[in-house]
Amino acid sequence: MRDYRAWCFDLDGTVYRGESAIPEAVGLIELLRKEGRQVFYMTNNSALTPDQQAEKLGRMGIAAGPEEIMTSSITTAGYLLNEFGKQDVFMIGEDGLRQALELAGHRIVTAGGETVVIGIDRDISYAKLASACLAVSGGARFIATNGDRAFPNERGLVPGNGAFAGLIELTTGVKPTIIGKPAGHMLSEIAKIHGVKKKEMVLVGDNYETDIAAGLRFGIDTIHVDTGVTRTEDLVRYPEQPTVSVRTLGELYE
Ligand SMILES: [Mg+2]
């Protein structure tokens, strides 16, 4: 199982839970590094920059370089560049999205624009949503970094980016192109940037409907781990199965 060259790990529920590392994941990642494998971390969270996300992993004792982090923001910026070239973008989002778009050479505009991109924005406002809707109604391309309708914080489930993208869709009648998992764009971006082939890659994740689905869609092997959202017992409900399912990632090296 450990022969894959490039290991693409989901984060929450796979590598950590909330603010605590999952020890078996830490053990596997350390071993993979010793064996010379490439380790990548994939997150639908568009808010953090790779530096901020790497720092968060570091605080939990998980060594990670910013070049190993693939966010839905970086994937969105790369997708736009590949498909349409440099864009004038009206964005709703935080540091991670702004930085990714600018690094890819897109221009951030304050109204109109060829493309509207929405990522999670904890300072979202009526004015921002109205500008986004007007641009989309006016013909701008509509992209959402991810479609997660809700996410857990310390208070419970709170609105996610998909909820706000849904508001724009409801207003304009235009469906967004969704970039994050379960789409395969994040994996194709890792493959392209780091020059790895599909047969050399494996995805490791806890959530069938986002992680495993993304791996299946992209066409690579997948490892389900029973430390997060999808219980091993519930995998039978799905027609397509992961390559393997483990209780903890310790099973891959004990
Ligand atoms: Mg997860």
PDB file of C-alpha atoms and ligand atoms in Angstrom:
ATOM      1  CA  MET A   1       0.000   0.000   0.000  1.00  0.00           C
ATOM      2  CA  ARG A   2       2.809   2.446   0.711  1.00  0.00           C
ATOM      3  CA  ASP A   3       4.259   2.314  -2.828  1.00  0.00           C
ATOM      4  CA  TYR A   4       2.406   5.374  -4.122  1.00  0.00           C
ATOM      5  CA  ARG A   5       4.710   8.288  -4.902  1.00  0.00           C
ATOM      6  CA  ALA A   6       2.276  11.128  -4.128  1.00  0.00           C
ATOM      7  CA  TRP A   7      -0.024  11.024  -1.101  1.00  0.00           C
ATOM      8  CA  CYS A   8      -2.899  13.527  -1.100  1.00  0.00           C
ATOM      9  CA  PHE A   9      -4.373  13.898   2.380  1.00  0.00           C
ATOM     10  CA  ASP A  10      -7.655  15.509   3.300  1.00  0.00           C
ATOM     11  CA  LEU A  11      -7.218  17.515   6.528  1.00  0.00           C
ATOM     12  CA  ASP A  12     -10.134  17.648   8.985  1.00  0.00           C
ATOM     13  CA  GLY A  13     -11.202  14.158  10.019  1.00  0.00           C
ATOM     14  CA  THR A  14      -8.157  12.612   8.343  1.00  0.00           C
ATOM     15  CA  VAL A  15      -5.025  14.384   9.632  1.00  0.00           C
ATOM     16  CA  TYR A  16      -6.564  16.318  12.519  1.00  0.00           C
ATOM     17  CA  ARG A  17      -9.842  16.804  14.333  1.00  0.00           C
ATOM     18  CA  GLY A  18     -10.566  20.418  15.207  1.00  0.00           C
ATOM     19  CA  GLU A  19      -7.269  21.570  16.724  1.00  0.00           C
ATOM     20  CA  SER A  20      -5.752  18.149  17.540  1.00  0.00           C
ATOM     21  CA  ALA A  21      -3.626  15.959  15.309  1.00  0.00           C
ATOM     22  CA  ILE A  22      -4.712  12.328  14.813  1.00  0.00           C
ATOM     23  CA  PRO A  23      -1.665  10.352  16.057  1.00  0.00           C
ATOM     24  CA  GLU A  24      -1.908   7.529  13.476  1.00  0.00           C
ATOM     25  CA  ALA A  25      -1.955  10.104  10.660  1.00  0.00           C
ATOM     26  CA  VAL A  26       1.120  11.817  12.082  1.00  0.00           C
ATOM     27  CA  GLY A  27       2.878   8.430  12.281  1.00  0.00           C
ATOM     28  CA  LEU A  28       2.033   7.559   8.674  1.00  0.00           C
ATOM     29  CA  ILE A  29       3.100  10.958   7.350  1.00  0.00           C
ATOM     30  CA  GLU A  30       6.456  10.749   9.174  1.00  0.00           C
ATOM     31  CA  LEU A  31       7.061   7.278   7.732  1.00  0.00           C
ATOM     32  CA  LEU A  32       6.121   8.343   4.206  1.00  0.00           C
ATOM     33  CA  ARG A  33       8.578  11.234   4.416  1.00  0.00           C
ATOM     34  CA  LYS A  34      11.344   8.849   5.538  1.00  0.00           C
ATOM     35  CA  GLU A  35      10.515   6.667   2.563  1.00  0.00           C
ATOM     36  CA  GLY A  36      10.862   9.656   0.226  1.00  0.00           C
ATOM     37  CA  ARG A  37       7.192   9.958  -0.748  1.00  0.00           C
ATOM     38  CA  GLN A  38       5.583  13.282  -1.630  1.00  0.00           C
ATOM     39  CA  VAL A  39       2.914  14.443   0.806  1.00  0.00           C
ATOM     40  CA  PHE A  40       0.171  16.919  -0.102  1.00  0.00           C
ATOM     41  CA  TYR A  41      -2.636  18.384   1.968  1.00  0.00           C
ATOM     42  CA  MET A  42      -5.912  19.222   0.234  1.00  0.00           C
ATOM     43  CA  THR A  43      -8.522  21.512   1.692  1.00  0.00           C
ATOM     44  CA  ASN A  44     -11.790  23.002   0.492  1.00  0.00           C
ATOM     45  CA  ASN A  45     -11.166  25.871   2.938  1.00  0.00           C
ATOM     46  CA  SER A  46     -10.520  28.917   0.758  1.00  0.00           C
ATOM     47  CA  ALA A  47      -9.837  31.355   3.603  1.00  0.00           C
ATOM     48  CA  LEU A  48      -6.269  30.480   4.580  1.00  0.00           C
ATOM     49  CA  THR A  49      -3.129  31.053   2.515  1.00  0.00           C
ATOM     50  CA  PRO A  50      -0.744  28.069   2.176  1.00  0.00           C
ATOM     51  CA  ASP A  51       1.561  29.739   4.734  1.00  0.00           C
ATOM     52  CA  GLN A  52      -1.297  30.120   7.218  1.00  0.00           C
ATOM     53  CA  GLN A  53      -2.455  26.525   6.650  1.00  0.00           C
ATOM     54  CA  ALA A  54       1.104  25.153   6.998  1.00  0.00           C
ATOM     55  CA  GLU A  55       1.503  27.146  10.204  1.00  0.00           C
ATOM     56  CA  LYS A  56      -1.760  25.670  11.546  1.00  0.00           C
ATOM     57  CA  LEU A  57      -0.458  22.149  10.831  1.00  0.00           C
ATOM     58  CA  GLY A  58       2.871  23.053  12.465  1.00  0.00           C
ATOM     59  CA  ARG A  59       1.086  24.144  15.657  1.00  0.00           C
ATOM     60  CA  MET A  60      -0.344  20.608  15.867  1.00  0.00           C
ATOM     61  CA  GLY A  61       3.074  19.043  15.372  1.00  0.00           C
ATOM     62  CA  ILE A  62       2.566  18.118  11.709  1.00  0.00           C
ATOM     63  CA  ALA A  63       5.439  19.270   9.517  1.00  0.00           C
ATOM     64  CA  ALA A  64       4.163  20.831   6.289  1.00  0.00           C
ATOM     65  CA  GLY A  65       5.599  23.242   3.751  1.00  0.00           C
ATOM     66  CA  PRO A  66       3.367  25.807   2.024  1.00  0.00           C
ATOM     67  CA  GLU A  67       4.191  24.151  -1.347  1.00  0.00           C
ATOM     68  CA  GLU A  68       2.523  20.975  -0.050  1.00  0.00           C
ATOM     69  CA  ILE A  69      -0.812  22.718   0.593  1.00  0.00           C
ATOM     70  CA  MET A  70      -3.476  22.652  -2.129  1.00  0.00           C
ATOM     71  CA  THR A  71      -6.466  24.822  -1.318  1.00  0.00           C
ATOM     72  CA  SER A  72      -9.682  25.395  -3.252  1.00  0.00           C
ATOM     73  CA  SER A  73      -8.460  28.988  -3.749  1.00  0.00           C
ATOM     74  CA  ILE A  74      -5.209  27.980  -5.479  1.00  0.00           C
ATOM     75  CA  THR A  75      -7.147  25.454  -7.550  1.00  0.00           C
ATOM     76  CA  THR A  76      -9.707  28.094  -8.549  1.00  0.00           C
ATOM     77  CA  ALA A  77      -7.003  30.566  -9.603  1.00  0.00           C
ATOM     78  CA  GLY A  78      -5.214  27.868 -11.645  1.00  0.00           C
ATOM     79  CA  TYR A  79      -8.444  26.612 -13.199  1.00  0.00           C
ATOM     80  CA  LEU A  80      -9.376  30.122 -14.371  1.00  0.00           C
ATOM     81  CA  LEU A  81      -5.924  30.711 -15.824  1.00  0.00           C
ATOM     82  CA  ASN A  82      -5.868  27.376 -17.700  1.00  0.00           C
ATOM     83  CA  GLU A  83      -9.379  27.630 -19.049  1.00  0.00           C
ATOM     84  CA  PHE A  84      -9.818  31.346 -19.734  1.00  0.00           C
ATOM     85  CA  GLY A  85      -6.480  33.145 -19.227  1.00  0.00           C
ATOM     86  CA  LYS A  86      -5.957  36.060 -16.838  1.00  0.00           C
ATOM     87  CA  GLN A  87      -9.275  37.397 -15.664  1.00  0.00           C
ATOM     88  CA  ASP A  88     -10.773  40.549 -14.189  1.00  0.00           C
ATOM     89  CA  VAL A  89     -12.329  39.014 -11.089  1.00  0.00           C
ATOM     90  CA  PHE A  90     -14.938  40.319  -8.686  1.00  0.00           C
ATOM     91  CA  MET A  91     -14.298  38.257  -5.574  1.00  0.00           C
ATOM     92  CA  ILE A  92     -16.013  37.578  -2.295  1.00  0.00           C
ATOM     93  CA  GLY A  93     -13.536  35.879   0.039  1.00  0.00           C
ATOM     94  CA  GLU A  94     -10.626  36.182   2.444  1.00  0.00           C
ATOM     95  CA  ASP A  95      -6.792  36.360   2.298  1.00  0.00           C
ATOM     96  CA  GLY A  96      -6.340  32.879   0.861  1.00  0.00           C
ATOM     97  CA  LEU A  97      -8.493  33.615  -2.180  1.00  0.00           C
ATOM     98  CA  ARG A  98      -7.179  37.121  -2.798  1.00  0.00           C
ATOM     99  CA  GLN A  99      -3.545  35.957  -2.637  1.00  0.00           C
ATOM    100  CA  ALA A 100      -4.156  32.941  -4.902  1.00  0.00           C
ATOM    101  CA  LEU A 101      -5.921  35.016  -7.560  1.00  0.00           C
ATOM    102  CA  GLU A 102      -3.240  37.724  -7.515  1.00  0.00           C
ATOM    103  CA  LEU A 103      -0.345  35.225  -7.631  1.00  0.00           C
ATOM    104  CA  ALA A 104      -1.911  33.613 -10.711  1.00  0.00           C
ATOM    105  CA  GLY A 105      -1.993  37.036 -12.398  1.00  0.00           C
ATOM    106  CA  HIS A 106      -5.711  37.764 -12.224  1.00  0.00           C
ATOM    107  CA  ARG A 107      -6.860  41.330 -11.536  1.00  0.00           C
ATOM    108  CA  ILE A 108      -9.248  41.975  -8.642  1.00  0.00           C
ATOM    109  CA  VAL A 109     -11.960  44.480  -9.571  1.00  0.00           C
ATOM    110  CA  THR A 110     -14.457  46.143  -7.242  1.00  0.00           C
ATOM    111  CA  ALA A 111     -17.486  45.840  -9.545  1.00  0.00           C
ATOM    112  CA  GLY A 112     -18.414  44.074 -12.771  1.00  0.00           C
ATOM    113  CA  GLY A 113     -15.591  41.823 -13.975  1.00  0.00           C
ATOM    114  CA  GLU A 114     -15.421  38.898 -16.401  1.00  0.00           C
ATOM    115  CA  THR A 115     -15.607  36.380 -13.585  1.00  0.00           C
ATOM    116  CA  VAL A 116     -17.210  36.306 -10.152  1.00  0.00           C
ATOM    117  CA  VAL A 117     -15.508  34.051  -7.615  1.00  0.00           C
ATOM    118  CA  ILE A 118     -17.020  33.336  -4.233  1.00  0.00           C
ATOM    119  CA  GLY A 119     -15.181  31.754  -1.308  1.00  0.00           C
ATOM    120  CA  ILE A 120     -15.995  31.844   2.386  1.00  0.00           C
ATOM    121  CA  ASP A 121     -15.969  35.417   3.711  1.00  0.00           C
ATOM    122  CA  ARG A 122     -16.619  36.004   7.395  1.00  0.00           C
ATOM    123  CA  ASP A 123     -17.262  39.684   6.547  1.00  0.00           C
ATOM    124  CA  ILE A 124     -19.822  38.982   3.821  1.00  0.00           C
ATOM    125  CA  SER A 125     -22.406  41.730   3.352  1.00  0.00           C
ATOM    126  CA  TYR A 126     -25.541  42.554   1.388  1.00  0.00           C
ATOM    127  CA  ALA A 127     -23.491  44.995  -0.702  1.00  0.00           C
ATOM    128  CA  LYS A 128     -20.957  42.332  -1.717  1.00  0.00           C
ATOM    129  CA  LEU A 129     -23.664  39.793  -2.554  1.00  0.00           C
ATOM    130  CA  ALA A 130     -25.599  42.399  -4.558  1.00  0.00           C
ATOM    131  CA  SER A 131     -22.485  43.306  -6.602  1.00  0.00           C
ATOM    132  CA  ALA A 132     -21.794  39.627  -7.281  1.00  0.00           C
ATOM    133  CA  CYS A 133     -25.385  39.018  -8.390  1.00  0.00           C
ATOM    134  CA  LEU A 134     -25.354  42.066 -10.684  1.00  0.00           C
ATOM    135  CA  ALA A 135     -22.109  40.924 -12.324  1.00  0.00           C
ATOM    136  CA  VAL A 136     -23.413  37.367 -12.831  1.00  0.00           C
ATOM    137  CA  SER A 137     -26.726  38.668 -14.214  1.00  0.00           C
ATOM    138  CA  GLY A 138     -24.675  40.867 -16.524  1.00  0.00           C
ATOM    139  CA  GLY A 139     -22.938  37.807 -17.986  1.00  0.00           C
ATOM    140  CA  ALA A 140     -19.877  37.251 -15.779  1.00  0.00           C
ATOM    141  CA  ARG A 141     -18.704  33.664 -15.329  1.00  0.00           C
ATOM    142  CA  PHE A 142     -19.737  32.344 -11.875  1.00  0.00           C
ATOM    143  CA  ILE A 143     -17.279  30.221  -9.886  1.00  0.00           C
ATOM    144  CA  ALA A 144     -17.495  28.921  -6.298  1.00  0.00           C
ATOM    145  CA  THR A 145     -14.285  27.747  -4.615  1.00  0.00           C
ATOM    146  CA  ASN A 146     -16.305  24.969  -2.971  1.00  0.00           C
ATOM    147  CA  GLY A 147     -19.912  23.977  -2.471  1.00  0.00           C
ATOM    148  CA  ASP A 148     -19.902  23.039   1.237  1.00  0.00           C
ATOM    149  CA  ARG A 149     -23.257  24.267   2.524  1.00  0.00           C
ATOM    150  CA  ALA A 150     -22.260  24.174   6.194  1.00  0.00           C
ATOM    151  CA  PHE A 151     -19.186  23.498   8.282  1.00  0.00           C
ATOM    152  CA  PRO A 152     -18.671  22.758  11.960  1.00  0.00           C
ATOM    153  CA  ASN A 153     -17.205  25.331  14.333  1.00  0.00           C
ATOM    154  CA  GLU A 154     -17.149  25.325  18.124  1.00  0.00           C
ATOM    155  CA  ARG A 155     -20.840  26.402  18.205  1.00  0.00           C
ATOM    156  CA  GLY A 156     -22.150  23.793  15.765  1.00  0.00           C
ATOM    157  CA  LEU A 157     -22.892  23.787  12.027  1.00  0.00           C
ATOM    158  CA  VAL A 158     -22.627  27.285  10.533  1.00  0.00           C
ATOM    159  CA  PRO A 159     -23.202  28.519   6.946  1.00  0.00           C
ATOM    160  CA  GLY A 160     -20.546  27.487   4.434  1.00  0.00           C
ATOM    161  CA  ASN A 161     -19.584  28.888   1.066  1.00  0.00           C
ATOM    162  CA  GLY A 162     -22.150  26.766  -0.743  1.00  0.00           C
ATOM    163  CA  ALA A 163     -24.945  28.513   1.142  1.00  0.00           C
ATOM    164  CA  PHE A 164     -23.833  31.932  -0.139  1.00  0.00           C
ATOM    165  CA  ALA A 165     -23.170  30.642  -3.657  1.00  0.00           C
ATOM    166  CA  GLY A 166     -26.712  29.231  -3.492  1.00  0.00           C
ATOM    167  CA  LEU A 167     -28.047  32.676  -2.659  1.00  0.00           C
ATOM    168  CA  ILE A 168     -26.420  34.098  -5.817  1.00  0.00           C
ATOM    169  CA  GLU A 169     -27.784  31.174  -7.830  1.00  0.00           C
ATOM    170  CA  LEU A 170     -31.280  31.739  -6.428  1.00  0.00           C
ATOM    171  CA  THR A 171     -31.104  35.441  -7.298  1.00  0.00           C
ATOM    172  CA  THR A 172     -29.666  35.105 -10.810  1.00  0.00           C
ATOM    173  CA  GLY A 173     -30.758  31.655 -11.966  1.00  0.00           C
ATOM    174  CA  VAL A 174     -27.112  30.887 -12.822  1.00  0.00           C
ATOM    175  CA  LYS A 175     -25.458  27.779 -11.363  1.00  0.00           C
ATOM    176  CA  PRO A 176     -21.845  28.184 -10.239  1.00  0.00           C
ATOM    177  CA  THR A 177     -18.971  26.027 -11.437  1.00  0.00           C
ATOM    178  CA  ILE A 178     -17.777  24.396  -8.222  1.00  0.00           C
ATOM    179  CA  ILE A 179     -14.011  23.848  -7.951  1.00  0.00           C
ATOM    180  CA  GLY A 180     -13.335  22.122  -4.602  1.00  0.00           C
ATOM    181  CA  LYS A 181     -13.936  18.469  -3.711  1.00  0.00           C
ATOM    182  CA  PRO A 182     -15.904  16.390  -4.846  1.00  0.00           C
ATOM    183  CA  ALA A 183     -14.751  17.800  -8.195  1.00  0.00           C
ATOM    184  CA  GLY A 184     -11.370  16.486  -9.326  1.00  0.00           C
ATOM    185  CA  HIS A 185      -9.780  19.902 -10.051  1.00  0.00           C
ATOM    186  CA  MET A 186      -7.660  19.971  -6.866  1.00  0.00           C
ATOM    187  CA  LEU A 187      -6.073  16.623  -7.711  1.00  0.00           C
ATOM    188  CA  SER A 188      -5.446  17.627 -11.313  1.00  0.00           C
ATOM    189  CA  GLU A 189      -3.745  20.812 -10.075  1.00  0.00           C
ATOM    190  CA  ILE A 190      -1.435  18.756  -7.804  1.00  0.00           C
ATOM    191  CA  ALA A 191      -0.646  16.401 -10.711  1.00  0.00           C
ATOM    192  CA  LYS A 192       0.107  19.306 -13.046  1.00  0.00           C
ATOM    193  CA  ILE A 193       2.187  21.452 -10.666  1.00  0.00           C
ATOM    194  CA  HIS A 194       4.234  18.574  -9.254  1.00  0.00           C
ATOM    195  CA  GLY A 195       4.459  16.422 -12.374  1.00  0.00           C
ATOM    196  CA  VAL A 196       2.932  13.245 -10.936  1.00  0.00           C
ATOM    197  CA  LYS A 197       0.921  10.688 -12.878  1.00  0.00           C
ATOM    198  CA  LYS A 198      -2.477   9.377 -11.823  1.00  0.00           C
ATOM    199  CA  LYS A 199      -1.183   5.875 -11.163  1.00  0.00           C
ATOM    200  CA  GLU A 200       1.438   7.323  -8.771  1.00  0.00           C
ATOM    201  CA  MET A 201      -1.188   9.156  -6.702  1.00  0.00           C
ATOM    202  CA  VAL A 202      -3.429   8.131  -3.849  1.00  0.00           C
ATOM    203  CA  LEU A 203      -6.081  10.148  -2.033  1.00  0.00           C
ATOM    204  CA  VAL A 204      -6.626   9.652   1.707  1.00  0.00           C
ATOM    205  CA  GLY A 205      -9.861  10.979   3.203  1.00  0.00           C
ATOM    206  CA  ASP A 206     -12.650  10.473   5.736  1.00  0.00           C
ATOM    207  CA  ASN A 207     -15.623  11.801   3.765  1.00  0.00           C
ATOM    208  CA  TYR A 208     -16.956   9.592   0.974  1.00  0.00           C
ATOM    209  CA  GLU A 209     -19.062  12.271  -0.674  1.00  0.00           C
ATOM    210  CA  THR A 210     -16.270  14.839  -0.970  1.00  0.00           C
ATOM    211  CA  ASP A 211     -12.857  13.113  -0.687  1.00  0.00           C
ATOM    212  CA  ILE A 212     -13.419   9.614  -2.036  1.00  0.00           C
ATOM    213  CA  ALA A 213     -15.775  10.974  -4.706  1.00  0.00           C
ATOM    214  CA  ALA A 214     -13.057  13.420  -5.862  1.00  0.00           C
ATOM    215  CA  GLY A 215     -10.516  10.596  -6.142  1.00  0.00           C
ATOM    216  CA  LEU A 216     -12.947   8.369  -8.035  1.00  0.00           C
ATOM    217  CA  ARG A 217     -13.890  11.217 -10.357  1.00  0.00           C
ATOM    218  CA  PHE A 218     -10.248  12.049 -11.080  1.00  0.00           C
ATOM    219  CA  GLY A 219      -9.463   8.353 -11.524  1.00  0.00           C
ATOM    220  CA  ILE A 220      -6.901   7.554  -8.818  1.00  0.00           C
ATOM    221  CA  ASP A 221      -6.724   5.047  -5.974  1.00  0.00           C
ATOM    222  CA  THR A 222      -8.384   6.069  -2.721  1.00  0.00           C
ATOM    223  CA  ILE A 223      -8.010   5.195   0.951  1.00  0.00           C
ATOM    224  CA  HIS A 224     -11.001   5.755   3.210  1.00  0.00           C
ATOM    225  CA  VAL A 225     -10.253   6.239   6.915  1.00  0.00           C
ATOM    226  CA  ASP A 226     -12.911   5.836   9.588  1.00  0.00           C
ATOM    227  CA  THR A 227     -11.798   8.790  11.742  1.00  0.00           C
ATOM    228  CA  GLY A 228     -14.231  11.424  10.471  1.00  0.00           C
ATOM    229  CA  VAL A 229     -17.506  11.848   8.602  1.00  0.00           C
ATOM    230  CA  THR A 230     -18.208   8.556   6.775  1.00  0.00           C
ATOM    231  CA  ARG A 231     -18.326   5.391   8.889  1.00  0.00           C
ATOM    232  CA  THR A 232     -16.816   2.252   7.348  1.00  0.00           C
ATOM    233  CA  GLU A 233     -20.168   0.472   7.841  1.00  0.00           C
ATOM    234  CA  ASP A 234     -21.905   3.068   5.640  1.00  0.00           C
ATOM    235  CA  LEU A 235     -19.641   2.578   2.604  1.00  0.00           C
ATOM    236  CA  VAL A 236     -21.937  -0.224   1.371  1.00  0.00           C
ATOM    237  CA  ARG A 237     -24.522   2.450   0.521  1.00  0.00           C
ATOM    238  CA  TYR A 238     -22.322   3.690  -2.328  1.00  0.00           C
ATOM    239  CA  PRO A 239     -22.028   1.942  -5.692  1.00  0.00           C
ATOM    240  CA  GLU A 240     -18.318   2.674  -6.165  1.00  0.00           C
ATOM    241  CA  GLN A 241     -15.932   1.675  -3.379  1.00  0.00           C
ATOM    242  CA  PRO A 242     -12.617   3.160  -2.277  1.00  0.00           C
ATOM    243  CA  THR A 243      -9.537   1.043  -3.059  1.00  0.00           C
ATOM    244  CA  VAL A 244      -9.247   0.279   0.637  1.00  0.00           C
ATOM    245  CA  SER A 245     -10.893   1.329   3.914  1.00  0.00           C
ATOM    246  CA  VAL A 246      -9.069   1.375   7.247  1.00  0.00           C
ATOM    247  CA  ARG A 247     -10.175   2.086  10.827  1.00  0.00           C
ATOM    248  CA  THR A 248      -7.114   4.268  11.416  1.00  0.00           C
ATOM    249  CA  LEU A 249      -4.111   5.148   9.269  1.00  0.00           C
ATOM    250  CA  GLY A 250      -2.019   3.085  11.706  1.00  0.00           C
ATOM    251  CA  GLU A 251      -3.170   0.025   9.726  1.00  0.00           C
ATOM    252  CA  LEU A 252      -0.974   1.180   6.853  1.00  0.00           C
ATOM    253  CA  TYR A 253       2.245   0.789   8.866  1.00  0.00           C
ATOM    254  CA  GLU A 254       1.680  -1.319  11.981  1.00  0.00           C
TER     255      GLU A 254
HETATM  256 MG    MG B   1     -12.323  15.519   6.054  1.00  0.00          MG
END
